[in-house]
mmCIF file of C-alpha atoms in Angstrom:
data_model
loop_
_atom_site.group_PDB
_atom_site.id
_atom_site.type_symbol
_atom_site.label_atom_id
_atom_site.label_comp_id
_atom_site.label_asym_id
_atom_site.label_seq_id
_atom_site.Cartn_x
_atom_site.Cartn_y
_atom_site.Cartn_z
ATOM 1 C CA UNK A 1 0.028 -0.230 -0.368
ATOM 2 C CA UNK A 2 1.106 4.031 -0.884
ATOM 3 C CA UNK A 3 2.036 5.329 2.656
ATOM 4 C CA UNK A 4 -0.382 8.465 0.858
ATOM 5 C CA UNK A 5 -3.780 6.657 1.109
ATOM 6 C CA UNK A 6 -3.086 5.166 5.196
ATOM 7 C CA UNK A 7 -5.414 7.362 6.556
ATOM 8 C CA UNK A 8 -7.784 5.811 4.079
ATOM 9 C CA UNK A 9 -6.893 1.865 3.707
ATOM 10 C CA UNK A 10 -6.121 0.260 6.781
ATOM 11 C CA UNK A 11 -4.013 -2.094 4.967
ATOM 12 C CA UNK A 12 -0.500 -2.847 4.244
ATOM 13 C CA UNK A 13 -1.063 -5.272 1.553
ATOM 14 C CA UNK A 14 -3.505 -5.351 -1.012
ATOM 15 C CA UNK A 15 -4.177 -8.853 -2.096
ATOM 16 C CA UNK A 16 -7.117 -9.280 -5.284
ATOM 17 C CA UNK A 17 -7.852 -12.318 -7.288
ATOM 18 C CA UNK A 18 -8.053 -10.974 -11.196
ATOM 19 C CA UNK A 19 -9.838 -14.545 -11.928
ATOM 20 C CA UNK A 20 -7.258 -16.227 -14.193
ATOM 21 C CA UNK A 21 -4.372 -18.655 -14.202
ATOM 22 C CA UNK A 22 -2.581 -16.268 -17.280
ATOM 23 C CA UNK A 23 0.254 -14.757 -16.081
ATOM 24 C CA UNK A 24 0.180 -12.731 -19.681
ATOM 25 C CA UNK A 25 -3.495 -12.408 -19.217
ATOM 26 C CA UNK A 26 -3.092 -11.055 -14.892
ATOM 27 C CA UNK A 27 -0.407 -8.695 -15.906
ATOM 28 C CA UNK A 28 -2.837 -7.208 -18.405
ATOM 29 C CA UNK A 29 -5.529 -7.048 -16.768
ATOM 30 C CA UNK A 30 -3.533 -5.457 -13.152
ATOM 31 C CA UNK A 31 -2.844 -2.105 -14.390
ATOM 32 C CA UNK A 32 -6.281 -1.415 -14.715
ATOM 33 C CA UNK A 33 -7.230 -2.493 -11.614
ATOM 34 C CA UNK A 34 -4.654 -1.061 -9.729
ATOM 35 C CA UNK A 35 -5.823 2.213 -11.480
ATOM 36 C CA UNK A 36 -8.856 1.594 -10.314
ATOM 37 C CA UNK A 37 -8.178 1.203 -6.301
ATOM 38 C CA UNK A 38 -5.890 4.413 -6.794
ATOM 39 C CA UNK A 39 -8.917 6.588 -7.669
ATOM 40 C CA UNK A 40 -11.075 4.795 -5.160
ATOM 41 C CA UNK A 41 -8.993 5.667 -2.750
ATOM 42 C CA UNK A 42 -8.338 9.547 -4.123
ATOM 43 C CA UNK A 43 -11.700 9.834 -3.702
ATOM 44 C CA UNK A 44 -12.411 8.355 -0.094
ATOM 45 C CA UNK A 45 -9.118 11.654 0.717
ATOM 46 C CA UNK A 46 -11.395 14.072 -0.553
ATOM 47 C CA UNK A 47 -14.002 12.691 1.703
ATOM 48 C CA UNK A 48 -11.769 12.704 4.368
ATOM 49 C CA UNK A 49 -11.835 16.062 5.653
ATOM 50 C CA UNK A 50 -13.526 18.411 3.248
ATOM 51 C CA UNK A 51 -17.380 19.627 2.857
ATOM 52 C CA UNK A 52 -20.152 18.411 2.430
ATOM 53 C CA UNK A 53 -20.783 19.159 -1.286
ATOM 54 C CA UNK A 54 -16.863 17.705 -1.946
ATOM 55 C CA UNK A 55 -18.043 14.877 0.522
ATOM 56 C CA UNK A 56 -21.263 14.052 -2.015
ATOM 57 C CA UNK A 57 -18.705 14.277 -4.699
ATOM 58 C CA UNK A 58 -15.871 11.593 -3.082
ATOM 59 C CA UNK A 59 -19.440 9.473 -2.127
ATOM 60 C CA UNK A 60 -20.389 9.492 -5.892
ATOM 61 C CA UNK A 61 -16.728 8.990 -7.308
ATOM 62 C CA UNK A 62 -16.287 6.240 -4.819
ATOM 63 C CA UNK A 63 -19.856 4.637 -5.834
ATOM 64 C CA UNK A 64 -18.826 4.867 -9.913
ATOM 65 C CA UNK A 65 -15.659 3.500 -8.762
ATOM 66 C CA UNK A 66 -17.127 0.092 -6.854
ATOM 67 C CA UNK A 67 -19.640 -0.679 -9.607
ATOM 68 C CA UNK A 68 -22.570 0.798 -8.636
ATOM 69 C CA UNK A 69 -24.965 3.907 -8.712
ATOM 70 C CA UNK A 70 -24.757 7.060 -5.983
ATOM 71 C CA UNK A 71 -28.672 6.514 -4.553
ATOM 72 C CA UNK A 72 -30.086 9.009 -1.426
ATOM 73 C CA UNK A 73 -30.483 6.749 1.168
ATOM 74 C CA UNK A 74 -33.858 6.433 0.919
ATOM 75 C CA UNK A 75 -33.561 5.281 -2.293
ATOM 76 C CA UNK A 76 -30.989 2.716 -1.410
ATOM 77 C CA UNK A 77 -33.710 1.776 1.370
ATOM 78 C CA UNK A 78 -36.292 0.754 -1.741
ATOM 79 C CA UNK A 79 -33.532 -1.072 -3.435
ATOM 80 C CA UNK A 80 -34.211 -4.976 -3.984
ATOM 81 C CA UNK A 81 -33.249 -6.967 -0.932
ATOM 82 C CA UNK A 82 -30.300 -8.732 -2.915
ATOM 83 C CA UNK A 83 -28.703 -5.108 -3.976
ATOM 84 C CA UNK A 84 -28.982 -3.912 -0.847
ATOM 85 C CA UNK A 85 -27.083 -6.944 0.990
ATOM 86 C CA UNK A 86 -24.413 -6.624 -1.624
ATOM 87 C CA UNK A 87 -24.349 -2.569 -0.685
ATOM 88 C CA UNK A 88 -24.097 -3.207 3.038
ATOM 89 C CA UNK A 89 -21.403 -6.193 2.852
ATOM 90 C CA UNK A 90 -19.050 -3.279 0.989
ATOM 91 C CA UNK A 91 -18.704 -1.031 3.665
ATOM 92 C CA UNK A 92 -16.990 -3.913 6.077
ATOM 93 C CA UNK A 93 -13.212 -4.587 4.474
ATOM 94 C CA UNK A 94 -11.571 -7.877 4.545
ATOM 95 C CA UNK A 95 -10.869 -7.633 8.708
ATOM 96 C CA UNK A 96 -14.325 -7.061 9.405
ATOM 97 C CA UNK A 97 -13.770 -2.855 9.919
ATOM 98 C CA UNK A 98 -16.620 -0.620 9.060
ATOM 99 C CA UNK A 99 -15.720 1.762 7.386
ATOM 100 C CA UNK A 100 -17.977 5.611 7.292
ATOM 101 C CA UNK A 101 -16.252 6.340 3.420
ATOM 102 C CA UNK A 102 -17.656 3.047 1.928
ATOM 103 C CA UNK A 103 -20.978 3.690 3.967
ATOM 104 C CA UNK A 104 -20.736 7.459 2.153
ATOM 105 C CA UNK A 105 -20.880 5.551 -1.167
ATOM 106 C CA UNK A 106 -23.037 2.218 -0.924
ATOM 107 C CA UNK A 107 -25.868 3.518 0.937
ATOM 108 C CA UNK A 108 -26.157 7.393 0.091
ATOM 109 C CA UNK A 109 -25.470 8.482 3.862
ATOM 110 C CA UNK A 110 -23.264 11.958 2.383
ATOM 111 C CA UNK A 111 -24.993 14.930 3.450
ATOM 112 C CA UNK A 112 -26.040 17.265 0.487
ATOM 113 C CA UNK A 113 -24.237 20.428 0.381
ATOM 114 C CA UNK A 114 -26.168 23.727 1.560
ATOM 115 C CA UNK A 115 -26.727 26.293 -1.015
ATOM 116 C CA UNK A 116 -29.005 29.551 -0.779
ATOM 117 C CA UNK A 117 -31.077 30.419 -3.662
ATOM 118 C CA UNK A 118 -28.489 32.630 -4.801
ATOM 119 C CA UNK A 119 -25.638 30.390 -4.352
ATOM 120 C CA UNK A 120 -27.792 27.880 -6.593
ATOM 121 C CA UNK A 121 -27.041 30.640 -9.632
ATOM 122 C CA UNK A 122 -23.790 30.245 -9.262
ATOM 123 C CA UNK A 123 -23.562 26.992 -9.156
ATOM 124 C CA UNK A 124 -26.106 26.798 -12.122
ATOM 125 C CA UNK A 125 -23.334 29.044 -14.610
ATOM 126 C CA UNK A 126 -20.768 26.189 -14.323
ATOM 127 C CA UNK A 127 -23.767 23.443 -14.414
ATOM 128 C CA UNK A 128 -24.347 24.749 -17.193
ATOM 129 C CA UNK A 129 -21.352 26.200 -18.695
ATOM 130 C CA UNK A 130 -22.152 23.925 -22.046
ATOM 131 C CA UNK A 131 -24.553 26.394 -22.779
ATOM 132 C CA UNK A 132 -22.521 29.296 -23.382
ATOM 133 C CA UNK A 133 -20.256 27.172 -26.076
ATOM 134 C CA UNK A 134 -20.100 29.790 -28.694
ATOM 135 C CA UNK A 135 -21.484 33.174 -27.064
ATOM 136 C CA UNK A 136 -20.889 36.133 -27.616
ATOM 137 C CA UNK A 137 -19.997 38.597 -24.050
ATOM 138 C CA UNK A 138 -23.082 40.720 -24.870
ATOM 139 C CA UNK A 139 -25.222 36.820 -25.704
ATOM 140 C CA UNK A 140 -24.060 36.055 -22.549
ATOM 141 C CA UNK A 141 -25.298 38.883 -21.017
ATOM 142 C CA UNK A 142 -28.844 38.158 -22.634
ATOM 143 C CA UNK A 143 -29.048 34.876 -20.941
ATOM 144 C CA UNK A 144 -27.840 35.256 -17.307
ATOM 145 C CA UNK A 145 -29.785 38.532 -16.950
ATOM 146 C CA UNK A 146 -33.264 37.063 -16.981
ATOM 147 C CA UNK A 147 -32.034 34.352 -14.241
ATOM 148 C CA UNK A 148 -30.362 37.098 -12.413
ATOM 149 C CA UNK A 149 -33.391 39.167 -12.946
ATOM 150 C CA UNK A 150 -35.459 36.305 -11.358
ATOM 151 C CA UNK A 151 -33.562 34.802 -8.682
ATOM 152 C CA UNK A 152 -33.024 39.255 -7.643
ATOM 153 C CA UNK A 153 -37.205 38.936 -7.314
ATOM 154 C CA UNK A 154 -37.747 35.729 -5.384
ATOM 155 C CA UNK A 155 -34.878 36.883 -2.277
ATOM 156 C CA UNK A 156 -36.763 40.375 -2.639
ATOM 157 C CA UNK A 157 -40.069 38.861 -1.890
ATOM 158 C CA UNK A 158 -38.979 35.479 0.342
ATOM 159 C CA UNK A 159 -35.562 36.023 0.965
ATOM 160 C CA UNK A 160 -32.632 34.003 0.809
ATOM 161 C CA UNK A 161 -33.550 31.115 1.521
ATOM 162 C CA UNK A 162 -31.428 27.527 1.928
ATOM 163 C CA UNK A 163 -32.303 25.940 -2.285
ATOM 164 C CA UNK A 164 -33.527 22.259 -0.200
ATOM 165 C CA UNK A 165 -35.802 24.648 2.423
ATOM 166 C CA UNK A 166 -37.869 26.642 0.137
ATOM 167 C CA UNK A 167 -41.612 25.233 -0.196
ATOM 168 C CA UNK A 168 -44.509 25.525 -1.683
ATOM 169 C CA UNK A 169 -45.679 27.721 0.464
ATOM 170 C CA UNK A 170 -42.678 30.330 -0.622
ATOM 171 C CA UNK A 171 -43.726 29.230 -4.860
ATOM 172 C CA UNK A 172 -47.697 30.394 -4.023
ATOM 173 C CA UNK A 173 -45.821 33.929 -1.698
ATOM 174 C CA UNK A 174 -43.918 34.247 -4.898
ATOM 175 C CA UNK A 175 -47.224 33.676 -7.057
ATOM 176 C CA UNK A 176 -49.052 36.198 -4.935
ATOM 177 C CA UNK A 177 -46.648 39.163 -5.440
ATOM 178 C CA UNK A 178 -46.565 38.654 -9.106
ATOM 179 C CA UNK A 179 -50.434 38.363 -9.261
ATOM 180 C CA UNK A 180 -50.747 41.221 -7.722
ATOM 181 C CA UNK A 181 -48.136 43.564 -10.111
ATOM 182 C CA UNK A 182 -50.161 42.077 -13.129
ATOM 183 C CA UNK A 183 -54.026 43.121 -11.376
ATOM 184 C CA UNK A 184 -52.691 46.137 -10.975
ATOM 185 C CA UNK A 185 -51.800 46.236 -14.292
ATOM 186 C CA UNK A 186 -47.870 46.718 -13.408
ATOM 187 C CA UNK A 187 -46.774 43.915 -15.627
ATOM 188 C CA UNK A 188 -48.133 40.770 -17.541
ATOM 189 C CA UNK A 189 -48.342 37.570 -16.529
ATOM 190 C CA UNK A 190 -46.189 36.565 -19.445
ATOM 191 C CA UNK A 191 -43.442 37.744 -17.582
ATOM 192 C CA UNK A 192 -44.107 36.472 -14.380
ATOM 193 C CA UNK A 193 -44.375 33.099 -16.107
ATOM 194 C CA UNK A 194 -40.325 33.817 -17.490
ATOM 195 C CA UNK A 195 -39.287 34.189 -13.564
ATOM 196 C CA UNK A 196 -40.930 30.724 -13.056
ATOM 197 C CA UNK A 197 -39.099 29.198 -16.068
ATOM 198 C CA UNK A 198 -36.026 30.215 -14.907
ATOM 199 C CA UNK A 199 -36.317 29.872 -11.439
ATOM 200 C CA UNK A 200 -37.512 26.293 -11.418
ATOM 201 C CA UNK A 201 -35.424 25.113 -14.836
ATOM 202 C CA UNK A 202 -32.155 26.314 -13.287
ATOM 203 C CA UNK A 203 -32.736 24.898 -10.033
ATOM 204 C CA UNK A 204 -33.830 21.923 -10.710
ATOM 205 C CA UNK A 205 -30.724 21.246 -12.857
ATOM 206 C CA UNK A 206 -28.324 22.590 -10.003
ATOM 207 C CA UNK A 207 -30.038 19.894 -7.895
ATOM 208 C CA UNK A 208 -29.604 17.030 -9.684
ATOM 209 C CA UNK A 209 -25.723 18.062 -10.048
ATOM 210 C CA UNK A 210 -25.791 18.528 -6.284
ATOM 211 C CA UNK A 211 -27.665 15.736 -4.804
ATOM 212 C CA UNK A 212 -30.264 18.407 -3.336
ATOM 213 C CA UNK A 213 -33.545 17.701 -2.920
ATOM 214 C CA UNK A 214 -36.618 20.422 -3.671
ATOM 215 C CA UNK A 215 -39.113 20.490 -1.824
ATOM 216 C CA UNK A 216 -41.757 22.340 -2.796
ATOM 217 C CA UNK A 217 -44.774 21.186 -5.998
ATOM 218 C CA UNK A 218 -44.743 23.587 -8.806
ATOM 219 C CA UNK A 219 -48.309 22.283 -9.609
ATOM 220 C CA UNK A 220 -50.576 25.393 -10.256
ATOM 221 C CA UNK A 221 -47.671 28.292 -10.367
ATOM 222 C CA UNK A 222 -48.066 29.676 -13.897
ATOM 223 C CA UNK A 223 -50.446 32.486 -14.179
ATOM 224 C CA UNK A 224 -53.022 32.203 -16.697
ATOM 225 C CA UNK A 225 -52.423 34.313 -19.710
ATOM 226 C CA UNK A 226 -55.183 35.998 -21.287
ATOM 227 C CA UNK A 227 -55.578 33.568 -24.878
ATOM 228 C CA UNK A 228 -57.806 36.083 -26.197
ATOM 229 C CA UNK A 229 -55.309 38.855 -26.370
ATOM 230 C CA UNK A 230 -53.495 38.876 -30.242
ATOM 231 C CA UNK A 231 -49.667 39.437 -28.612
ATOM 232 C CA UNK A 232 -48.102 38.400 -32.472
ATOM 233 C CA UNK A 233 -46.239 41.325 -33.980
ATOM 234 C CA UNK A 234 -48.105 42.624 -36.880
ATOM 235 C CA UNK A 235 -46.252 42.480 -40.150
ATOM 236 C CA UNK A 236 -46.129 45.372 -42.431
ATOM 237 C CA UNK A 237 -47.898 46.329 -45.214
ATOM 238 C CA UNK A 238 -46.567 46.173 -48.427
ATOM 239 C CA UNK A 239 -48.100 49.483 -49.220
ATOM 240 C CA UNK A 240 -46.108 51.433 -45.742
ATOM 241 C CA UNK A 241 -42.657 49.410 -46.366
ATOM 242 C CA UNK A 242 -42.794 51.097 -49.943
ATOM 243 C CA UNK A 243 -44.343 54.155 -49.437
ATOM 244 C CA UNK A 244 -42.756 55.265 -45.099
ATOM 245 C CA UNK A 245 -39.981 53.495 -44.702
ATOM 246 C CA UNK A 246 -38.522 53.207 -48.745
ATOM 247 C CA UNK A 247 -39.259 56.921 -48.954
ATOM 248 C CA UNK A 248 -36.372 59.088 -49.928
ATOM 249 C CA UNK A 249 -34.839 60.523 -47.150
ATOM 250 C CA UNK A 250 -37.054 58.591 -44.543
ATOM 251 C CA UNK A 251 -34.324 56.802 -42.752
ATOM 252 C CA UNK A 252 -31.663 58.933 -43.006
ATOM 253 C CA UNK A 253 -31.434 59.512 -39.573
ATOM 254 C CA UNK A 254 -30.336 56.810 -38.723
ATOM 255 C CA UNK A 255 -27.017 55.243 -38.408
ATOM 256 C CA UNK A 256 -25.704 53.810 -41.401
ATOM 257 C CA UNK A 257 -25.040 50.366 -40.134
ATOM 258 C CA UNK A 258 -28.511 49.714 -38.344
ATOM 259 C CA UNK A 259 -30.231 51.218 -41.718
ATOM 260 C CA UNK A 260 -28.524 48.759 -43.808
ATOM 261 C CA UNK A 261 -29.214 46.008 -41.826
ATOM 262 C CA UNK A 262 -33.419 47.068 -42.178
ATOM 263 C CA UNK A 263 -32.717 47.214 -45.299
ATOM 264 C CA UNK A 264 -31.431 43.913 -45.545
ATOM 265 C CA UNK A 265 -34.362 42.568 -43.693
ATOM 266 C CA UNK A 266 -36.878 43.491 -46.405
ATOM 267 C CA UNK A 267 -36.060 40.869 -48.314
ATOM 268 C CA UNK A 268 -35.094 38.154 -46.451
ATOM 269 C CA UNK A 269 -36.617 38.213 -43.398
ATOM 270 C CA UNK A 270 -33.778 37.105 -41.125
ATOM 271 C CA UNK A 271 -33.596 37.927 -37.504
ATOM 272 C CA UNK A 272 -31.876 40.970 -36.653
ATOM 273 C CA UNK A 273 -29.425 39.385 -34.828
ATOM 274 C CA UNK A 274 -28.687 37.159 -37.440
ATOM 275 C CA UNK A 275 -28.128 40.257 -40.589
ATOM 276 C CA UNK A 276 -26.281 42.073 -37.513
ATOM 277 C CA UNK A 277 -23.520 38.897 -36.859
ATOM 278 C CA UNK A 278 -22.988 38.585 -40.641
ATOM 279 C CA UNK A 279 -18.930 38.258 -40.813
ATOM 280 C CA UNK A 280 -17.634 39.042 -44.571
ATOM 281 C CA UNK A 281 -16.773 35.725 -45.778
ATOM 282 C CA UNK A 282 -20.822 35.162 -44.996
ATOM 283 C CA UNK A 283 -21.848 37.771 -47.205
ATOM 284 C CA UNK A 284 -21.648 36.515 -50.798
ATOM 285 C CA UNK A 285 -22.398 38.918 -53.462
ATOM 286 C CA UNK A 286 -19.557 38.127 -56.199
ATOM 287 C CA UNK A 287 -21.560 34.897 -56.640
ATOM 288 C CA UNK A 288 -23.558 34.151 -59.594
ATOM 289 C CA UNK A 289 -26.433 34.573 -57.224
ATOM 290 C CA UNK A 290 -25.321 36.958 -54.315
ATOM 291 C CA UNK A 291 -26.851 35.380 -50.745
ATOM 292 C CA UNK A 292 -25.809 35.466 -47.416
ATOM 293 C CA UNK A 293 -25.026 32.922 -45.159
ATOM 294 C CA UNK A 294 -26.350 32.749 -41.782
ATOM 295 C CA UNK A 295 -24.021 29.997 -39.618
ATOM 296 C CA UNK A 296 -22.842 29.849 -36.184
ATOM 297 C CA UNK A 297 -19.671 32.272 -36.063
ATOM 298 C CA UNK A 298 -17.965 34.064 -33.272
ATOM 299 C CA UNK A 299 -20.369 36.961 -32.949
ATOM 300 C CA UNK A 300 -23.309 34.840 -32.302
ATOM 301 C CA UNK A 301 -24.786 31.687 -31.563
ATOM 302 C CA UNK A 302 -28.236 29.599 -34.027
ATOM 303 C CA UNK A 303 -31.641 30.166 -32.395
ATOM 304 C CA UNK A 304 -32.350 26.562 -33.758
ATOM 305 C CA UNK A 305 -30.470 23.565 -35.791
ATOM 306 C CA UNK A 306 -32.921 25.059 -38.712
ATOM 307 C CA UNK A 307 -31.636 28.906 -38.780
ATOM 308 C CA UNK A 308 -28.740 27.314 -40.930
ATOM 309 C CA UNK A 309 -29.335 28.455 -44.170
ATOM 310 C CA UNK A 310 -28.609 30.442 -47.652
ATOM 311 C CA UNK A 311 -30.769 33.614 -48.674
ATOM 312 C CA UNK A 312 -30.756 34.749 -51.881
ATOM 313 C CA UNK A 313 -30.476 39.001 -52.131
ATOM 314 C CA UNK A 314 -32.727 40.806 -53.929
ATOM 315 C CA UNK A 315 -34.310 44.296 -54.072
ATOM 316 C CA UNK A 316 -33.630 46.563 -51.842
ATOM 317 C CA UNK A 317 -31.614 44.368 -49.483
ATOM 318 C CA UNK A 318 -28.871 43.355 -52.217
ATOM 319 C CA UNK A 319 -28.477 47.189 -52.992
ATOM 320 C CA UNK A 320 -28.038 47.478 -48.878
ATOM 321 C CA UNK A 321 -25.320 44.499 -48.656
ATOM 322 C CA UNK A 322 -23.895 46.376 -51.597
ATOM 323 C CA UNK A 323 -22.786 49.250 -49.207
ATOM 324 C CA UNK A 324 -21.895 46.542 -46.162
ATOM 325 C CA UNK A 325 -20.027 44.256 -47.696
ATOM 326 C CA UNK A 326 -17.651 43.678 -44.957
ATOM 327 C CA UNK A 327 -21.028 42.885 -42.559
ATOM 328 C CA UNK A 328 -21.469 45.521 -39.838
ATOM 329 C CA UNK A 329 -18.993 46.111 -37.173
ATOM 330 C CA UNK A 330 -21.411 48.246 -34.776
ATOM 331 C CA UNK A 331 -23.454 45.960 -34.186
ATOM 332 C CA UNK A 332 -21.611 42.151 -34.871
ATOM 333 C CA UNK A 333 -21.757 41.733 -30.724
ATOM 334 C CA UNK A 334 -24.381 43.756 -29.964
ATOM 335 C CA UNK A 335 -27.610 43.429 -31.614
ATOM 336 C CA UNK A 336 -30.164 43.950 -28.495
ATOM 337 C CA UNK A 337 -28.501 47.966 -29.234
ATOM 338 C CA UNK A 338 -29.421 47.665 -32.448
ATOM 339 C CA UNK A 339 -33.014 46.859 -32.269
ATOM 340 C CA UNK A 340 -33.288 48.976 -29.032
ATOM 341 C CA UNK A 341 -31.680 51.843 -31.829
ATOM 342 C CA UNK A 342 -34.199 50.993 -35.048
ATOM 343 C CA UNK A 343 -37.051 50.596 -33.249
ATOM 344 C CA UNK A 344 -36.592 54.645 -30.525
ATOM 345 C CA UNK A 345 -36.439 55.947 -34.581
ATOM 346 C CA UNK A 346 -39.027 54.789 -36.371
ATOM 347 C CA UNK A 347 -41.258 55.708 -33.358
ATOM 348 C CA UNK A 348 -40.092 58.779 -32.732
ATOM 349 C CA UNK A 349 -40.172 59.702 -36.155
ATOM 350 C CA UNK A 350 -43.850 58.317 -36.869
ATOM 351 C CA UNK A 351 -42.780 55.124 -39.018
ATOM 352 C CA UNK A 352 -44.538 52.767 -36.910
ATOM 353 C CA UNK A 353 -47.462 51.292 -39.010
ATOM 354 C CA UNK A 354 -49.217 51.056 -35.355
ATOM 355 C CA UNK A 355 -47.724 51.049 -31.968
ATOM 356 C CA UNK A 356 -47.832 46.946 -31.570
ATOM 357 C CA UNK A 357 -45.161 47.194 -34.943
ATOM 358 C CA UNK A 358 -41.321 47.337 -34.443
ATOM 359 C CA UNK A 359 -38.301 45.978 -36.589
ATOM 360 C CA UNK A 360 -39.524 42.746 -36.348
ATOM 361 C CA UNK A 361 -42.259 43.199 -38.113
ATOM 362 C CA UNK A 362 -40.142 43.180 -41.312
ATOM 363 C CA UNK A 363 -39.752 39.383 -40.872
ATOM 364 C CA UNK A 364 -43.225 39.107 -40.659
ATOM 365 C CA UNK A 365 -44.049 41.393 -43.505
ATOM 366 C CA UNK A 366 -41.873 39.269 -45.767
ATOM 367 C CA UNK A 367 -43.162 35.666 -44.327
ATOM 368 C CA UNK A 368 -46.666 37.570 -45.515
ATOM 369 C CA UNK A 369 -45.509 38.479 -49.028
ATOM 370 C CA UNK A 370 -44.458 35.212 -49.476
ATOM 371 C CA UNK A 371 -47.515 33.305 -48.899
ATOM 372 C CA UNK A 372 -49.454 36.037 -50.718
ATOM 373 C CA UNK A 373 -47.345 35.515 -53.710
ATOM 374 C CA UNK A 374 -47.997 31.732 -53.594
ATOM 375 C CA UNK A 375 -44.471 30.580 -52.264
ATOM 376 C CA UNK A 376 -44.357 26.875 -51.527
ATOM 377 C CA UNK A 377 -44.534 26.143 -47.466
ATOM 378 C CA UNK A 378 -41.233 23.916 -47.887
ATOM 379 C CA UNK A 379 -39.493 27.400 -49.099
ATOM 380 C CA UNK A 380 -41.298 29.716 -46.836
ATOM 381 C CA UNK A 381 -39.902 28.061 -44.171
ATOM 382 C CA UNK A 382 -36.259 27.613 -45.108
ATOM 383 C CA UNK A 383 -36.306 31.206 -46.018
ATOM 384 C CA UNK A 384 -36.922 31.739 -42.489
ATOM 385 C CA UNK A 385 -35.375 29.342 -40.767
ATOM 386 C CA UNK A 386 -38.363 27.503 -39.504
ATOM 387 C CA UNK A 387 -38.665 23.780 -39.195
ATOM 388 C CA UNK A 388 -40.639 22.125 -41.114
ATOM 389 C CA UNK A 389 -42.492 19.964 -39.119
ATOM 390 C CA UNK A 390 -41.899 16.755 -41.497
ATOM 391 C CA UNK A 391 -39.412 14.621 -42.397
ATOM 392 C CA UNK A 392 -37.201 16.385 -45.216
ATOM 393 C CA UNK A 393 -36.605 15.312 -48.023
ATOM 394 C CA UNK A 394 -34.138 17.106 -51.066
ATOM 395 C CA UNK A 395 -32.152 20.426 -50.494
ATOM 396 C CA UNK A 396 -35.187 22.429 -51.410
ATOM 397 C CA UNK A 397 -33.439 23.971 -54.287
ATOM 398 C CA UNK A 398 -30.645 25.559 -55.434
ATOM 399 C CA UNK A 399 -29.775 29.216 -55.564
ATOM 400 C CA UNK A 400 -30.810 30.444 -58.651
ATOM 401 C CA UNK A 401 -34.877 28.421 -58.026
ATOM 402 C CA UNK A 402 -34.581 30.312 -54.560
ATOM 403 C CA UNK A 403 -33.966 33.752 -55.499
ATOM 404 C CA UNK A 404 -36.610 33.437 -58.178
ATOM 405 C CA UNK A 405 -39.142 32.293 -55.839
ATOM 406 C CA UNK A 406 -38.250 35.581 -53.514
ATOM 407 C CA UNK A 407 -38.483 37.793 -55.828
ATOM 408 C CA UNK A 408 -42.118 37.010 -56.303
ATOM 409 C CA UNK A 409 -42.044 39.171 -53.513
ATOM 410 C CA UNK A 410 -39.481 40.953 -53.031
ATOM 411 C CA UNK A 411 -39.634 45.295 -52.866
#
């Protein structure tokens, strides 16, 4: 036995059968077995003098090394008798001595760590680190902000309780706080529901990773939304785009990048972030069919796998991109700033068809024009980066075909 592990392993020599009479096979197996034992002893060392979270991690690690899945004590008690006896036997060494570290792993006795609601938010960032892959600083900020807001709201109403001690009464107290605000007309039910979605989603992921048991019910927490209210962004009419937005000088007060992104959106229907994040190599003006490529790049991720696509450039959108062959550096990593700037300009200059309209209404307008032009649903969905809701056959047509289709709806 290495001296390093004397605190967790009382034996000085370890005898293990490799269940073979072949010396060559035994030698090939010995290295793997020895590495498994070393890792198990290392796990025991971690569990010897660390806090609850490290003890839990060590117990899980040790359970894995011993060939069984870590379960909490109540779950262990529900195992079949044979499996339970196997776990019990593993807590005693060859000399009949009880090993508390083996018991932690086999019987689920390690106490789960104590995390407050505030600490759970930081823990969630570690657990969900893969969700941030490919996101730039602005996208990470927008991903974090609603979760930060939801956490602060909960702490304001209920307090910074330990996550495992949050009760159903606490969740309904938070719900009542939101209901009161909605009833007073301060906010909308959808906004409240986003808080619940972010909190519960992040807490569940943290608890799975840390072995914490949540103690509240989620039934009935979501606020009822007004399903009769039309919250869909209305499209701009063709005449409004032609006579108002494209009127000579109408957009002159808007900075050049924002103006060209808006014009590029007219006949592409891209999402504002998709247009803003285009890189020079994704703007193909010299190809036989000028087009843009919407794909993941260092400026942004894609909303869904269906968002990756090539969009032919026609009409005013082609003219706009001829002025911006290198993309839009001002908004490449800050599409939220783009929408705010454009919407403020359109509102202050009387260029919104109704108060419900926004920059995003150009995307809906493009879809409407394609529909009324009789363009096939497959082409419409491909242009907008939507799923097809059925199995996808073929390539959907080459760029020349897509250009001719889009031209039917172009301005």
